[in-house]
Coordinates of C-alpha atoms and ligand atoms in Angstrom, one line a residue:
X1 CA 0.0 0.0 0.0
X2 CA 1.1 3.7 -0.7
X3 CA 2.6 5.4 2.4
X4 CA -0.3 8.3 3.2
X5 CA 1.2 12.1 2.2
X6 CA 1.1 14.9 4.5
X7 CA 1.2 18.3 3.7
X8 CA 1.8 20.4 6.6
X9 CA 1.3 24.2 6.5
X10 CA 2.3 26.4 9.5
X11 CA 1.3 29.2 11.4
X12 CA 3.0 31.2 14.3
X13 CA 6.6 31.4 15.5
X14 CA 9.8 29.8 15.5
X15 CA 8.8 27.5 18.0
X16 CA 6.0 26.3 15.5
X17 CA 8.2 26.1 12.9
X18 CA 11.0 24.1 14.8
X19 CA 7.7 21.9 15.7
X20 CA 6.7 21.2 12.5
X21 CA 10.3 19.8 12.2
X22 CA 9.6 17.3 14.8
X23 CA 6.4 16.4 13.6
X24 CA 7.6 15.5 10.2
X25 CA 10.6 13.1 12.0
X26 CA 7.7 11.8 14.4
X27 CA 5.4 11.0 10.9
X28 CA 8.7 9.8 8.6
X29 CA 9.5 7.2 11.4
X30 CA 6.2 5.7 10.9
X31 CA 6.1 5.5 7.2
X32 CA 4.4 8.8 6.1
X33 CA 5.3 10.5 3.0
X34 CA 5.2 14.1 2.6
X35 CA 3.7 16.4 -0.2
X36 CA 4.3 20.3 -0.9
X37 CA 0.5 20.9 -1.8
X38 CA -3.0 20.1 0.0
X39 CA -4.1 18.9 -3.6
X40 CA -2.0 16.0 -3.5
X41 CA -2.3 14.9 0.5
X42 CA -4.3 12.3 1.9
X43 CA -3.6 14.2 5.6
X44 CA -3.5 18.2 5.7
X45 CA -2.0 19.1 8.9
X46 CA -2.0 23.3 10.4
X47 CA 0.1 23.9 12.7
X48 CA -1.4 27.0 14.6
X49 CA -0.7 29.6 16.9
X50 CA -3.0 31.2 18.9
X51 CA -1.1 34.6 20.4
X52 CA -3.6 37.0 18.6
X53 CA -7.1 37.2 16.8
X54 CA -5.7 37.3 13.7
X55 CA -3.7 34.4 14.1
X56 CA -6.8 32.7 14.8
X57 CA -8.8 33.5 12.2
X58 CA -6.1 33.0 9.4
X59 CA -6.2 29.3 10.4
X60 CA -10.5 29.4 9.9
X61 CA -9.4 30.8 6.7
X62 CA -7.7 28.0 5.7
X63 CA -9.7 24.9 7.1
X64 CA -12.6 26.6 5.3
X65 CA -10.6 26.4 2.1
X66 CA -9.7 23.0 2.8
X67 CA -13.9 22.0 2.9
X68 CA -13.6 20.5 -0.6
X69 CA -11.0 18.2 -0.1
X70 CA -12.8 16.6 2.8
X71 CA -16.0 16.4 0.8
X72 CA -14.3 15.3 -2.3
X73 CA -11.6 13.5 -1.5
X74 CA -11.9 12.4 2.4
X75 CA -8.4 13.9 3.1
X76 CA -8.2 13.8 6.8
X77 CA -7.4 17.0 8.7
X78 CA -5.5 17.9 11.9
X79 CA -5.3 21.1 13.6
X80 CA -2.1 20.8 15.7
X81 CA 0.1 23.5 17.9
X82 CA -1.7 26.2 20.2
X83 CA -5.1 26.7 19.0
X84 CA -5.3 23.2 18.8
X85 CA -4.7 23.2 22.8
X86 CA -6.2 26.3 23.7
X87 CA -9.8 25.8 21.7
X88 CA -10.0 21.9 22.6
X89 CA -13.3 20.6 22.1
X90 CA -14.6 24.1 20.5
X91 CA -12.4 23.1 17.6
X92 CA -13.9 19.4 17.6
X93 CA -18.0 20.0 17.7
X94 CA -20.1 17.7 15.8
X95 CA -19.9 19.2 12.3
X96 CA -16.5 20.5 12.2
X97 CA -14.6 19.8 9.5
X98 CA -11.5 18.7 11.8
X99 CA -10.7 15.0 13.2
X100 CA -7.3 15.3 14.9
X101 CA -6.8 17.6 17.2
X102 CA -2.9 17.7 19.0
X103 CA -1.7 19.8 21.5
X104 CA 2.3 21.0 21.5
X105 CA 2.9 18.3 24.0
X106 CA 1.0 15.4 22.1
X107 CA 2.7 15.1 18.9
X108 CA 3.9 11.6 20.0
X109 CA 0.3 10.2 19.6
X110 CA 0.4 11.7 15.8
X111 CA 0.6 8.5 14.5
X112 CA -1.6 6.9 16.3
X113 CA -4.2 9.8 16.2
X114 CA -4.3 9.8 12.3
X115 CA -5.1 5.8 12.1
X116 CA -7.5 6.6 13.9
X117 CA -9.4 9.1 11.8
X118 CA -8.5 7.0 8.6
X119 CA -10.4 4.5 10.4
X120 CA -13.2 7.4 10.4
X121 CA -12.9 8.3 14.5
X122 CA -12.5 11.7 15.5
X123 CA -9.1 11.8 17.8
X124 CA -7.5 14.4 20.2
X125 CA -4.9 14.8 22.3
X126 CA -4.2 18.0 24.3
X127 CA -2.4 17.2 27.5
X128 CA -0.1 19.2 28.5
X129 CA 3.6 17.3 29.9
X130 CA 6.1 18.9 32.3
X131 CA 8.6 16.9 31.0
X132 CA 8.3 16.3 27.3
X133 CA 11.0 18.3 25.2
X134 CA 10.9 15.6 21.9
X135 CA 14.6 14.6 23.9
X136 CA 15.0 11.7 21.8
X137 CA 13.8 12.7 18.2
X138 CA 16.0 14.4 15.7
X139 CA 13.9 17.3 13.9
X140 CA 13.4 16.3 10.2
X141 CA 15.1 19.8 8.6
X142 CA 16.2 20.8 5.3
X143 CA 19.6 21.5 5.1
X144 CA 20.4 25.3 5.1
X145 CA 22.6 27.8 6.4
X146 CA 20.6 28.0 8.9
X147 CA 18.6 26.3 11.6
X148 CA 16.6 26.9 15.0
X149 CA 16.9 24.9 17.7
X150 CA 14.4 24.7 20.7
X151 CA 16.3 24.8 24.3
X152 CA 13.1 25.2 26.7
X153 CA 9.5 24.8 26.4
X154 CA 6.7 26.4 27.9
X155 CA 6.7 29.6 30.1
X156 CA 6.4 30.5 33.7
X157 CA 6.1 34.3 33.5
X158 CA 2.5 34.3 33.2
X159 CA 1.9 37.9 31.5
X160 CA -1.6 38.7 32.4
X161 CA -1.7 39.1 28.1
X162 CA -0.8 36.0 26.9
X163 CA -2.0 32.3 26.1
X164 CA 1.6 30.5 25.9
X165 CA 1.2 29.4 29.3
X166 CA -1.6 28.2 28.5
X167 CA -1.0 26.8 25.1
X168 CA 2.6 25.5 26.0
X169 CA 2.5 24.8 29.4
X170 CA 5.5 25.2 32.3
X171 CA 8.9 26.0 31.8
X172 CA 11.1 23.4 30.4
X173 CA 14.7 22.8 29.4
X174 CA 16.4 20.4 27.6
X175 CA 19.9 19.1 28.5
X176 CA 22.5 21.0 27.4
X177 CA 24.5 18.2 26.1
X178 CA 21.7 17.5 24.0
X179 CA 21.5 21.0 22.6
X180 CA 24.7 20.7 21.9
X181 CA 24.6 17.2 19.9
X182 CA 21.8 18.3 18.2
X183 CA 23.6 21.7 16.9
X184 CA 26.3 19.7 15.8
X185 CA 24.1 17.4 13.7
X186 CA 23.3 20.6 11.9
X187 CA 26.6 22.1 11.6
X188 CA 27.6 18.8 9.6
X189 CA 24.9 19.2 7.3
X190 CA 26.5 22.7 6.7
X191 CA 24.3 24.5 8.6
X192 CA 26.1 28.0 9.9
X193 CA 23.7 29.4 12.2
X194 CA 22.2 28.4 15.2
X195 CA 18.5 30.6 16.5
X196 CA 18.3 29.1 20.1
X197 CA 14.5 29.4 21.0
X198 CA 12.3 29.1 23.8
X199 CA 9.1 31.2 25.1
X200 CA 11.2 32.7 27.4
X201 CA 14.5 31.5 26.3
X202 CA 17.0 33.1 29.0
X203 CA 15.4 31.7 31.4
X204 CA 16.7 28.4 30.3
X205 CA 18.3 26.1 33.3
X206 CA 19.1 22.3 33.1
X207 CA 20.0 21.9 36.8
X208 CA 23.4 22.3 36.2
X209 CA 23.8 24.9 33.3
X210 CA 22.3 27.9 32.9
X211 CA 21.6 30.2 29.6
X212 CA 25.1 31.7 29.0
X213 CA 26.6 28.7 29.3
X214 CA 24.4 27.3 27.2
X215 CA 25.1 29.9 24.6
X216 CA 28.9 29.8 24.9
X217 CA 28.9 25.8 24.3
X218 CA 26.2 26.4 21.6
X219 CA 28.9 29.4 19.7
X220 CA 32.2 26.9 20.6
X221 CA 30.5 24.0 17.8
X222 CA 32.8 23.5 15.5
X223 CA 31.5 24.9 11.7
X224 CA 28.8 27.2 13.4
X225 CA 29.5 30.7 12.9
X226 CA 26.9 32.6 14.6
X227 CA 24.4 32.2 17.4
X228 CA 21.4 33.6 17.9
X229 CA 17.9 33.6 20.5
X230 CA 14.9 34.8 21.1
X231 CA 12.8 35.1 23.1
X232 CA 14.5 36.6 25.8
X233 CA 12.5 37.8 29.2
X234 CA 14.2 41.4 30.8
X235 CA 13.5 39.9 34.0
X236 CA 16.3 37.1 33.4
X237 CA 19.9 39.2 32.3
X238 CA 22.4 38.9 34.6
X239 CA 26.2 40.6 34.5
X240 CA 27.3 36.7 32.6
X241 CA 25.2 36.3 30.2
X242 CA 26.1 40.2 29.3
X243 CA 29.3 38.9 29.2
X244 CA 28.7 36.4 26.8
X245 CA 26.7 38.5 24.6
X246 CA 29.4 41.0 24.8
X247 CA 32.3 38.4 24.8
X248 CA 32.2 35.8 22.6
X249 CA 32.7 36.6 18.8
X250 CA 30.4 34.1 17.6
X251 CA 27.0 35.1 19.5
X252 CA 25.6 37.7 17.4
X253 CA 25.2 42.0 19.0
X254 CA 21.8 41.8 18.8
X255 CA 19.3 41.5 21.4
X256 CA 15.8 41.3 21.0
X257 CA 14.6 42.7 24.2
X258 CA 10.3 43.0 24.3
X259 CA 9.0 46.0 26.4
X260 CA 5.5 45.6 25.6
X261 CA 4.7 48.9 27.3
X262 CA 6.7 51.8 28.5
X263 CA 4.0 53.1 31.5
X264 CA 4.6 51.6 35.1
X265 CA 0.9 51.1 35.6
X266 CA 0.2 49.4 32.6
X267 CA 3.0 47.1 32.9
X268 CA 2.6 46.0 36.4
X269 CA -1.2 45.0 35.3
X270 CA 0.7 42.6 32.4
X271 CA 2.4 41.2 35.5
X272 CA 5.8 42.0 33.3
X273 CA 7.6 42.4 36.3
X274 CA 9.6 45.9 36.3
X275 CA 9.0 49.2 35.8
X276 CA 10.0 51.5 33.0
X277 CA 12.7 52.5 34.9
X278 CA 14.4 49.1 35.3
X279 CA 14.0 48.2 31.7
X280 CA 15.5 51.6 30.4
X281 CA 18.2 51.0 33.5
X282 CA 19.1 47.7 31.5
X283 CA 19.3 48.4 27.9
X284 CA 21.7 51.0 29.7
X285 CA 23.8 48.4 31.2
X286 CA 23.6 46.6 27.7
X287 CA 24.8 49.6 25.9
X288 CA 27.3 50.1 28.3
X289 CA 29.0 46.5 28.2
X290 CA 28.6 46.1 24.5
X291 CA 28.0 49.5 22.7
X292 CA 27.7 47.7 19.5
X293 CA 24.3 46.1 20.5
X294 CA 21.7 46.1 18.0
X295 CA 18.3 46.2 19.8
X296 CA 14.9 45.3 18.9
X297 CA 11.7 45.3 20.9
X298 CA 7.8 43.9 21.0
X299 CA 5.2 46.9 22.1
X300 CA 1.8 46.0 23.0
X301 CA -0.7 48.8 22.1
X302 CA -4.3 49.2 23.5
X303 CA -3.9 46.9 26.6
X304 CA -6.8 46.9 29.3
X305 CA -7.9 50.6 30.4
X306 CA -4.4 52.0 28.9
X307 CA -4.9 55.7 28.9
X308 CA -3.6 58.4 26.7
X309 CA -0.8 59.9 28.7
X310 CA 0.3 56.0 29.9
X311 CA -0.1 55.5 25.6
X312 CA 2.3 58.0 25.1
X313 CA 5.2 57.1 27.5
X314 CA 5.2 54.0 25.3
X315 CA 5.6 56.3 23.0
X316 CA 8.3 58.3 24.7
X317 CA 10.3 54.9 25.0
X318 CA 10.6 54.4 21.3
X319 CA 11.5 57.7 20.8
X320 CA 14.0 57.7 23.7
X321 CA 15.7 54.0 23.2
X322 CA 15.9 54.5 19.6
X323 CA 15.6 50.5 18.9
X324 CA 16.4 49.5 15.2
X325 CA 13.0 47.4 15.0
X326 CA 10.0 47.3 16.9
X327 CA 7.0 44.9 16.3
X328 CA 4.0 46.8 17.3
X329 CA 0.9 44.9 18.1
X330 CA -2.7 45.8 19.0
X331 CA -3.8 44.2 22.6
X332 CA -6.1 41.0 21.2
X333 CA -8.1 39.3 24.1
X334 CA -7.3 36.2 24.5
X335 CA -9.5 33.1 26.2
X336 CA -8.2 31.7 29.6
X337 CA -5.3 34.7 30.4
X338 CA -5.4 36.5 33.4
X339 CA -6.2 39.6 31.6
X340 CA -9.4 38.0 29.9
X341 CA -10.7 37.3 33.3
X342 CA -9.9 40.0 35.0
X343 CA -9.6 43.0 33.1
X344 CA -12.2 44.5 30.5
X345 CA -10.8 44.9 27.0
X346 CA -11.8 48.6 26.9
X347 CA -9.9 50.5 24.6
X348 CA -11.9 50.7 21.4
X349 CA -10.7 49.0 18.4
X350 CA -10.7 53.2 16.7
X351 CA -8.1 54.1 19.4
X352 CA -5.9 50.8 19.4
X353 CA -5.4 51.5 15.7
X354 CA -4.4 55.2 16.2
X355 CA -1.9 54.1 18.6
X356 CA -0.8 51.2 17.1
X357 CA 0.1 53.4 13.2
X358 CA 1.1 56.3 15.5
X359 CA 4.0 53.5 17.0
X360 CA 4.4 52.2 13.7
X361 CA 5.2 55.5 12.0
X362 CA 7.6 56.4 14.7
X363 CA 9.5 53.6 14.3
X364 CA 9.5 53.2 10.9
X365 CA 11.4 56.7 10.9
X366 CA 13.4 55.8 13.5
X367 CA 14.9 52.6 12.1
X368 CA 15.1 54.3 8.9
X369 CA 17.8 56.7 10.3
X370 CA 18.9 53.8 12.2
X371 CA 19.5 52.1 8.7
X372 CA 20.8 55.1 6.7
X373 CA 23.4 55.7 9.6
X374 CA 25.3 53.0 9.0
X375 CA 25.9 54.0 5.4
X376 CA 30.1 54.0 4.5
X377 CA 30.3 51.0 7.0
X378 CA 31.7 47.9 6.3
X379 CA 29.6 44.6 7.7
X380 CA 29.9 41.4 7.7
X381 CA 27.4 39.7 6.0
X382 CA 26.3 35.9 6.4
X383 CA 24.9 35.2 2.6
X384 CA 21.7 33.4 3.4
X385 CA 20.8 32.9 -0.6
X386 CA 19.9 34.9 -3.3
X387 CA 17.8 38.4 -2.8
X388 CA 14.6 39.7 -4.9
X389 CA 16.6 39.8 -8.0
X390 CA 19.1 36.8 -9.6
X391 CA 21.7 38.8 -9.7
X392 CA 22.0 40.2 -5.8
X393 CA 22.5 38.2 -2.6
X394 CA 20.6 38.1 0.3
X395 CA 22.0 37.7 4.1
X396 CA 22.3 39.6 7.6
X397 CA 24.2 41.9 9.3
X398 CA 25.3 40.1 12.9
X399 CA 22.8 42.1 14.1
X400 CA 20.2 40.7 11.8
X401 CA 19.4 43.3 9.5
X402 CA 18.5 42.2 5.8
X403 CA 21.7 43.2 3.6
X404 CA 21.9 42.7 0.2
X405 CA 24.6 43.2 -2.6
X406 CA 25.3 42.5 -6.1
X407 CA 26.5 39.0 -7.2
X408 CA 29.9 39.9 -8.4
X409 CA 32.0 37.4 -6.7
X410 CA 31.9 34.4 -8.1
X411 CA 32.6 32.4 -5.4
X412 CA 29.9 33.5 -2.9
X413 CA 27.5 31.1 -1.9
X414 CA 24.4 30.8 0.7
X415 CA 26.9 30.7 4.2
X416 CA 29.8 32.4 2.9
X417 CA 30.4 35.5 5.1
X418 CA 31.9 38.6 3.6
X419 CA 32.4 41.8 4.2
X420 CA 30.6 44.3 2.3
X421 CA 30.3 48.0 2.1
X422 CA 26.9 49.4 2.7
X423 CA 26.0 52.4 0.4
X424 CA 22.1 53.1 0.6
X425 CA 19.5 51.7 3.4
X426 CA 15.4 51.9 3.6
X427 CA 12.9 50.8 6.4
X428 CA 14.0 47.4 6.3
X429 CA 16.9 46.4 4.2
X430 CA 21.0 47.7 4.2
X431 CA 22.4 47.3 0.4
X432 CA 25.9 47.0 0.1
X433 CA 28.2 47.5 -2.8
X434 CA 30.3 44.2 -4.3
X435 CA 32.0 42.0 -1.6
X436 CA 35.4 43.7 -0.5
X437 CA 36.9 39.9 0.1
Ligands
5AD501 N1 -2.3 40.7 22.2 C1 -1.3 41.4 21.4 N2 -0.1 41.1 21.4 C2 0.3 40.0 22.1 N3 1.5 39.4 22.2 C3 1.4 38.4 23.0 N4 0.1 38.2 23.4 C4 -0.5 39.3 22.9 C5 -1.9 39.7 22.9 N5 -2.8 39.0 23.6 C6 2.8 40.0 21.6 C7 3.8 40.4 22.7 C8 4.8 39.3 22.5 C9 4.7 38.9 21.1 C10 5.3 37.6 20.7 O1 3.4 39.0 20.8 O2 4.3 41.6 22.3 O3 6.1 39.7 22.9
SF4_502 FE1 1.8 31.5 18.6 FE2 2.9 31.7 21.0 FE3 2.1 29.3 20.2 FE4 4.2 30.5 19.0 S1 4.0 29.8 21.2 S2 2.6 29.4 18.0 S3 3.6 32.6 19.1 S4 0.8 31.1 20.6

């Protein structure tokens, strides 16, 4: 008989997209084959996040695009990842068009789930583990310059906001001499990069190592060039793992460091855990040890009963810290967070989009000086493949700005690094004039 094809389509962050890795190792071990289009599956998988409404209703989006193929064809679906644990049975009623449902901690039961819809049962499984971190299975990834690797799971922090504890359950950590194996599977596939990730990444502790040693032993792997992470909390940056950052040539000057909200008020109702002061205090510190730091941010705009003046001290902070990115996001309600029980969402939708474009605006001027400032400079790019155009490459800057240059070397290939002169900049993206060396 034919192996059954999966196509698998995902939604969400890094962490999703290192899980749909895992999940396509857990299926391949069991025979599955895979597919690039629904058209051609027998099982369509999403892999879905749940962090805002929009995520949410992209993945409705799809399953209702997917209706034909389960009336025509009987492909069997599965919603997997955070929606899939934080809607349950919602997700599951009598005439939905789903019949697997797995959580982040279930993928295990994949296998098993899917047999059993082929054999025309509805399945689910959304329990949540404190121990599983997928230890034992090697992520199925296509070889490339470069690769994320997942060092904890789950989240402690509970910010009134947000669903991962919910969706992910409690902190984790894997081992780091399993982190490290792992990284050097993938640096003898030729991969050059290493994105350690985790929902609150720096909080990462095995019992006996914490997150800047994990980093150094991650940047010491023979073949790996640069390392990366994200997420990273404020709440967890002590004097050695500035150090680190600073320190160690290999761990990329950039930190992304999420603010969510620059009025003391505001942020002690998210539960983030300091006060405006403290966070500006260390990206001081930060500066301080390692002036080269490229800093990004996440900004939550419209939270729960957030007034104008508290608004524009969030404000204030962009201006003020000057960060070279900044995803903005409107507050979305979320079901089960502490926020959704306790707070009313009470900011109408009219003044959560003013705020939000006002942020956006600002920033997008900010990094654009940001960007145009570091015309003349030379950087050292990691080529990740080609850009827009044939005849340009595309890569980053160590601090993870999208550089690219014209293809006149003709040795350059996706992880070469080179140096390369930048001589214009927009928004987004440095370009540099022909590689130097
Ligand atoms: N509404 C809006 N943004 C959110 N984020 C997390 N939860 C919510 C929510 N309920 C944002 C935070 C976080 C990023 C990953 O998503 O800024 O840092
Ligand atoms: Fe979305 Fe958060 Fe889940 Fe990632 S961990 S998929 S961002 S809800």
């Amino acid at each position: 008989m034919r192996a059954p094809c999966v196509y698998i389509e995902t939604f969400g962050c890094q962490m999703n997209e290192y899980d749909t890795e895992l999940v396509r190792s857990i299926l391949k071990n069991r025979g599955y084959g895979f597919t690039d289009t629904a058209d051609a599956a027998d099982v369509v998988l999403l892999n879905t996040c749940a962090i805002r409404e929009n995520a949410h209703n992209k993945v409705y989006g799809h399953l209702g695009a997917l209706k034909h193929l389960k009336e025509d064809k009987g492909v069997v679906i599965g919603v997997l990842g955070c929606m899939a644990q934080n809607l349950k049975t919602d997700l599951m009623g009598k005439d939905s068009l789903i019949d697997v449902l797995a959580g982040p901690d279930s993928y295990r039961a994949l296998p098993d789930l899917l047999e059993q819809a082929a054999a025309g049962k509805k399945a689910l499984a959304v329990d949540l583990s404190e121990y599983e971190t997928y230890v034992d299975i090697a992520p199925d990834r296509v070889a490339g310059v470069a690769a994320w690797v997942a060092v904890m799971r789950g989240c402690d922090n509970f910010c009134t906001f947000c669903v991962v504890p919910y969706t992910r359950g409690r902190e984790r950590s894997r081992t780091l001499p399993d982190v490290v194996r792992e990284i050097e599977a993938a640096a003898e596939s030729g991969c050059k990069q290493v994105t350690l990730l985790g929902q609150n990444v720096n909080s990462y502790h095995d019992g006996t190592s914490d997150f800047a040693d994990l980093l150094c032993a991650a940047a010491s792997v023979s073949g790996i060039e640069r390392v990366r992470f994200t997420s990273p909390h404020p709440k967890d940056f002590p004097e050695k793992l500035l150090d680190a950052v600073a320190e160690h040539p290999k761990i990329c000057k950039h930190i992304h460091l999420p603010a969510q909200a620059g009025n003391d008020r505001i942020l002690a109702m998210m539960n983030r855990t300091y006060t405006c002061t403290e966070y500006r205090k260390l990206v001081e510190q930060i500066l301080t040890r390692c002036p080269q730091i490229v800093l990004t941010t996440d900004i939550i705009a419209g939270f729960c009963s957030e007034a104008d003046d508290e608004y524009k001290e969030t404000y204030r902070l962009l201006e003020d810290i000057r960060f070279a990115s900044a995803y903005v996001f409107k507050y979305s309600e979320r079901k089960h967070t502490i926020a959704a029980r306790k707070f009313a969402d009470d900011v109408s939708e009219q003044v959560k989009s003013e705020r939000v474009t006002q942020l956006i605006e600002l920033q997008r001027g900010i990094s654009l000086a940001y960007n145009l400032g570091m015309i003349g400079e030379v950087m050292e790019i990691l080529v990740e493949g080609e850009g827009k155009r044939a005849d340009q490459w595309m890569g980053r800057t160590d601090g993870n700005i999208v550089t690219v240059f014209p293809k006149t070397h003709g040795t350059l290939k996706p992880g070469s690094l080179i140096s390369v002169r930048i001589v214009d900049a927009t928004v987004t993206t440095l370009y540099g004039e022909s590689a130097l060396s």
